[in-house]
Short mmCIF file of C-alpha atoms in Angstrom, two decimals:
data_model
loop_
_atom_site.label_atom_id
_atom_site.label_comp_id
_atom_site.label_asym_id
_atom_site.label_seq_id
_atom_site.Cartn_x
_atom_site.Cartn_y
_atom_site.Cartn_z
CA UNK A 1 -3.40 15.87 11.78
CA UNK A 2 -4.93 12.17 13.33
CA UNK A 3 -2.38 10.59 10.10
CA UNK A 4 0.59 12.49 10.52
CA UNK A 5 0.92 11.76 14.10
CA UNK A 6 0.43 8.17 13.24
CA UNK A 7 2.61 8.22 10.68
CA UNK A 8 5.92 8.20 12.83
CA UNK A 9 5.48 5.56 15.42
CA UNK A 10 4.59 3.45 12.40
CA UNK A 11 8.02 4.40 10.70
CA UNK A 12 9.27 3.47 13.67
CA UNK A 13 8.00 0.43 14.27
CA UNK A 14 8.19 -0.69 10.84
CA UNK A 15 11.54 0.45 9.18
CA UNK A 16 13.61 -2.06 11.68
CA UNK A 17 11.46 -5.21 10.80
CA UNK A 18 11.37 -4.47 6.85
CA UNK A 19 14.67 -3.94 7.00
CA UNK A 20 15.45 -7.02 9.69
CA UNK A 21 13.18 -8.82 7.81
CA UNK A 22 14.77 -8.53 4.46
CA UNK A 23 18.45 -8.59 5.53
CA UNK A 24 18.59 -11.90 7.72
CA UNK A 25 16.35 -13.46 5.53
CA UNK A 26 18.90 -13.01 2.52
CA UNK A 27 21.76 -13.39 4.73
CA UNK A 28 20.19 -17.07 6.09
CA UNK A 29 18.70 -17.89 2.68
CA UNK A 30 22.41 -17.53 1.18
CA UNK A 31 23.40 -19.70 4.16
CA UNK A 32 21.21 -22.53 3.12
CA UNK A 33 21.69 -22.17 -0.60
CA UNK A 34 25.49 -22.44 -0.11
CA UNK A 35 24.88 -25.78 2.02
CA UNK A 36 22.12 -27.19 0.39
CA UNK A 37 20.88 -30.42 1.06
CA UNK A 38 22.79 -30.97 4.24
CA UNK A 39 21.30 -30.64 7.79
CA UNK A 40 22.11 -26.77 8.37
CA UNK A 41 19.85 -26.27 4.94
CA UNK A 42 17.28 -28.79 6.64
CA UNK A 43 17.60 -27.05 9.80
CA UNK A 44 16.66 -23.30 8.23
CA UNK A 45 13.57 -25.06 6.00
CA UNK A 46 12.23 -26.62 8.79
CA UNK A 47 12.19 -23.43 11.35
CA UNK A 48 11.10 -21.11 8.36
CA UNK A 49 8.48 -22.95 7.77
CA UNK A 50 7.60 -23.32 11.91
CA UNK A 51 7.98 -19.54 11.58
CA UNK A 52 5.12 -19.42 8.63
CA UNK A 53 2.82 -21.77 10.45
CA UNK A 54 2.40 -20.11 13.89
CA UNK A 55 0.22 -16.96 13.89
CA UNK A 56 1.28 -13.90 14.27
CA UNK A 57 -1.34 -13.51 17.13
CA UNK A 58 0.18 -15.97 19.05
CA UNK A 59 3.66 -14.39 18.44
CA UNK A 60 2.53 -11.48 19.79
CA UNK A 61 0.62 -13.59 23.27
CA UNK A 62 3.88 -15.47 23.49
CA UNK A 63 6.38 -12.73 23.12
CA UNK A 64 4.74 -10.24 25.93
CA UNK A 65 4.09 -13.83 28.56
CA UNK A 66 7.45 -14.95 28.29
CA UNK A 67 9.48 -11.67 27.54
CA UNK A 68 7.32 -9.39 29.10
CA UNK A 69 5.37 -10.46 31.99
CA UNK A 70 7.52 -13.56 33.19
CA UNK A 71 11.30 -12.61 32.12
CA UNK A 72 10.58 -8.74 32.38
CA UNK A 73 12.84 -7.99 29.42
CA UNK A 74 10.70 -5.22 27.74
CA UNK A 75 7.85 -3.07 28.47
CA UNK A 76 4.66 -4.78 26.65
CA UNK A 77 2.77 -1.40 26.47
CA UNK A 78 3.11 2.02 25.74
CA UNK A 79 5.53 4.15 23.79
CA UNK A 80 8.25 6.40 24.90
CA UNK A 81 11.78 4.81 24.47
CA UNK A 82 13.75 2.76 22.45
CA UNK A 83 12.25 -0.37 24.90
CA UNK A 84 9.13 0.01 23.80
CA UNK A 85 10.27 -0.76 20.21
CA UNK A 86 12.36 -3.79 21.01
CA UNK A 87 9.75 -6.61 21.47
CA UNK A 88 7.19 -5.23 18.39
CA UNK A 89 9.99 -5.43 16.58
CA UNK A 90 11.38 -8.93 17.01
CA UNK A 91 8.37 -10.17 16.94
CA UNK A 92 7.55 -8.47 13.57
CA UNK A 93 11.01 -9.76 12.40
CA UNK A 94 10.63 -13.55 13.59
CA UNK A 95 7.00 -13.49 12.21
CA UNK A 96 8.24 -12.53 8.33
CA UNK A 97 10.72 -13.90 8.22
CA UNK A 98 9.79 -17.75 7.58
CA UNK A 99 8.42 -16.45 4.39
CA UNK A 100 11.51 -14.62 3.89
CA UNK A 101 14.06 -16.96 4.13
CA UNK A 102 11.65 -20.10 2.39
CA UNK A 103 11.27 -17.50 -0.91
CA UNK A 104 14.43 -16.15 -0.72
CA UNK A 105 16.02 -20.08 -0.76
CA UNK A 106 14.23 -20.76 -3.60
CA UNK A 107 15.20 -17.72 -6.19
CA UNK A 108 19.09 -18.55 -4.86
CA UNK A 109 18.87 -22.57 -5.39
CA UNK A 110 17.02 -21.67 -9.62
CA UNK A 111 20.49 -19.77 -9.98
CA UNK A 112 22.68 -22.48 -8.61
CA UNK A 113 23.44 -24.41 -12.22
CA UNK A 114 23.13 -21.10 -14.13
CA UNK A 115 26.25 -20.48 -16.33
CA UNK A 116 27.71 -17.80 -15.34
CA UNK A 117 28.01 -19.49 -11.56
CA UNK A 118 29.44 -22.36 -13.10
CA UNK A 119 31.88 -19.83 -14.63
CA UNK A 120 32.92 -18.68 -11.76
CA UNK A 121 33.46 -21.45 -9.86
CA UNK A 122 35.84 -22.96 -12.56
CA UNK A 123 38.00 -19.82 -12.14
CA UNK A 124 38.51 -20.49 -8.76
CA UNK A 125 36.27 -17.73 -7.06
CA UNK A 126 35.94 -17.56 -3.35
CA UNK A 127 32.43 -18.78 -1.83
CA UNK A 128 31.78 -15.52 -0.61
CA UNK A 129 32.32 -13.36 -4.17
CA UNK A 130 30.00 -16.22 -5.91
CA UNK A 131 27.11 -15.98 -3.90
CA UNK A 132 27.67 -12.66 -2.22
CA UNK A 133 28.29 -10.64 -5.57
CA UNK A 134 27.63 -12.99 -8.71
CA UNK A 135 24.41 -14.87 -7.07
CA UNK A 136 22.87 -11.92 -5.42
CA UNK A 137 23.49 -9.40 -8.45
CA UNK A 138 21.20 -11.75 -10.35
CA UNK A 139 18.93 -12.82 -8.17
CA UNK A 140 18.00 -8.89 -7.25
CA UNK A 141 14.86 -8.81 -9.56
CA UNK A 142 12.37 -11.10 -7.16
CA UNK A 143 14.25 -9.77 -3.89
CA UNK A 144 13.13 -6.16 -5.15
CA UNK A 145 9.90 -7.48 -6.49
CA UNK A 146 9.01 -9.12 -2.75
CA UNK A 147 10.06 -6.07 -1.23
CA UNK A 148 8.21 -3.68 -2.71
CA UNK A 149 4.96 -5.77 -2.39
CA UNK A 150 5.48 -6.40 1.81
CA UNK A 151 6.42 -3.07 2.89
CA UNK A 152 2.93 -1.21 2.06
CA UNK A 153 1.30 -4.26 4.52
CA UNK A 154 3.97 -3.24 7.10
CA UNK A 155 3.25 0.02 6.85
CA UNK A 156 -0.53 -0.04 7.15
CA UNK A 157 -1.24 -3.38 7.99
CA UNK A 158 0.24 -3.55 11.46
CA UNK A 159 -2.94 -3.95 13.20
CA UNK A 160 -1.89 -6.79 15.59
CA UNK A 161 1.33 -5.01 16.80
CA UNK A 162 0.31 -1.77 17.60
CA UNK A 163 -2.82 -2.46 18.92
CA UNK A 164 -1.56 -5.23 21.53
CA UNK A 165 1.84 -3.05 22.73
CA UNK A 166 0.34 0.69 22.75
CA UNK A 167 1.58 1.70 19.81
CA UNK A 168 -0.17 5.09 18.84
CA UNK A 169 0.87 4.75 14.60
CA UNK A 170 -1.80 4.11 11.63
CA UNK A 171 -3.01 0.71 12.13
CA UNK A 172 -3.42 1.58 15.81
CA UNK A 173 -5.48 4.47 14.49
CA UNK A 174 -7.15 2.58 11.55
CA UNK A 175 -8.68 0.23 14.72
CA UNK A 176 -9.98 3.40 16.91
CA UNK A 177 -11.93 5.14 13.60
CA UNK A 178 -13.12 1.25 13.04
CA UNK A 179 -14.39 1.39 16.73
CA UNK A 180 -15.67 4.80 16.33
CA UNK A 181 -17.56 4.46 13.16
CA UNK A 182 -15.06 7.23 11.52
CA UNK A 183 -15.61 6.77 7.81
CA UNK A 184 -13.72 9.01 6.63
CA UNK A 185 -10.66 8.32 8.37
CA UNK A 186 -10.83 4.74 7.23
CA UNK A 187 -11.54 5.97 3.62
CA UNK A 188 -8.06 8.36 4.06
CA UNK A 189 -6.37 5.10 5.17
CA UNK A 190 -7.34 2.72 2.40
CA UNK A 191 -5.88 5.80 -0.25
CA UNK A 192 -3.12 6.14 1.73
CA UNK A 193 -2.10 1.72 1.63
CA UNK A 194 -3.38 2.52 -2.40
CA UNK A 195 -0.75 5.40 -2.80
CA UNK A 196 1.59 3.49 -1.56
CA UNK A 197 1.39 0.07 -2.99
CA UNK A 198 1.24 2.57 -6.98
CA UNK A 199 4.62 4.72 -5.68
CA UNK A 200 6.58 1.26 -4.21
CA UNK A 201 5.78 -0.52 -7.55
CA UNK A 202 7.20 2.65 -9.67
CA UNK A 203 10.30 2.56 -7.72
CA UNK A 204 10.46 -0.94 -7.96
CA UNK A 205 10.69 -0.42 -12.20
CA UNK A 206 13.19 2.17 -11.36
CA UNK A 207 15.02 -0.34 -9.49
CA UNK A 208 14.47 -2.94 -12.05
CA UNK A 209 16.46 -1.06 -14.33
CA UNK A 210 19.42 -0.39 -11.86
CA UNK A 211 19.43 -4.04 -11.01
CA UNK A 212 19.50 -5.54 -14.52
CA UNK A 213 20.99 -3.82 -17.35
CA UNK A 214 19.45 -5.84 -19.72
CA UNK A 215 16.21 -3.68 -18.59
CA UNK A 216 15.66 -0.30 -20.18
CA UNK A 217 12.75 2.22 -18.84
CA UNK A 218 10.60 3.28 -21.37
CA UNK A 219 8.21 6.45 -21.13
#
């Protein structure tokens, strides 16, 4: 009963930054592939890289000072309404996503003098179709691969975040049986983060095979 009920606000919390996380760092990383080299690729290295230096604790200080206490944007504890959700989560996004967009930049710029993009350049294909469809397509193999491995930390791992804004989900409750000596609770936790890293790496073969049909699933 003490995981299900933790199970939701979790969900909650972390559904929006995976997929945040995922889709503005392949939407920026495409950005900076496409002008590589020039000072907006510079630009998005050098904050992605600000992003992956500063800790996520002092994300979280900075976010509920400035947005919370001095600006009074968002609540900074509790949970109840979609406001409660708003600052976790853009914090969780602007933390991962450094990482995100520096990873994603590099799979994208090893595709750049591949054939087939050279191909399609030469018959005159709009920016958009070459990265957007042609790049992408063939580039899905590490997105899914990265994916797959992050969202089992996101799931259990938020520790920081919902113990800082309130938020009643695992890693919240992963803290209180820590506090309260609760072995076995922490035991159900660490097979629940195993479970799910095993399941997300199946479904990441599956995927495999949708992604690349050069790939074939064998029993």
């Amino acid at each position: 009963d003490i995981l299900w009920r933790g199970v939701w606000p979790s969900l909650w919390v972390m559904t929006p930054i995976f997929l945040g996380e995922l889709l503005l760092g392949i939407v920026l990383a495409l950005l900076a592939t496409a002008r590589k080299d020039s000072w907006v690729d510079r630009l998005l290295l050098l904050l992605a890289i600000a992003a992956m230096s500063v800790s996520y604790l002092v994300m979280i200080i900075f976010g509920q000072w400035v947005l919370g206490y001095y600006y009074n944007f968002f609540p900074v504890w509790g949970w109840g309404g979609l406001r409660h959700l708003l600052l976790p989560v853009l914090i969780g996004i602007v933390c991962g996503l450094g990482g995100g967009v520096r990873f994603y930049r590099t799979v994208f710029v090893n595709e750049l003098n591949k054939e087939y993009l050279r191909t399609a350049r030469a018959k005159g294909c709009h920016p958009v179709v070459i990265f957007g469809r042609h790049l992408l397509r063939n580039a899905a193999i590490p997105i899914i691969t990265r994916a797959t491995s992050v969202l089992p930390f996101l799931f259990t791992g938020s520790l920081l975040l919902e113990t800082f804004f309130g938020i009643p989900g695992l890693g919240y409750t992963g803290i209180d049986a820590l506090n309260n000596s609760d072995l076995q609770l922490l035991k159900a936790l660490v097979i629940i983060s195993a479970l799910l890293f095993v399941v997300l790496n199946l479904l990441a073969d599956i995927a495999y095979a949708w992604a690349d049909p050069r790939i074939r699933l064998r029993s």
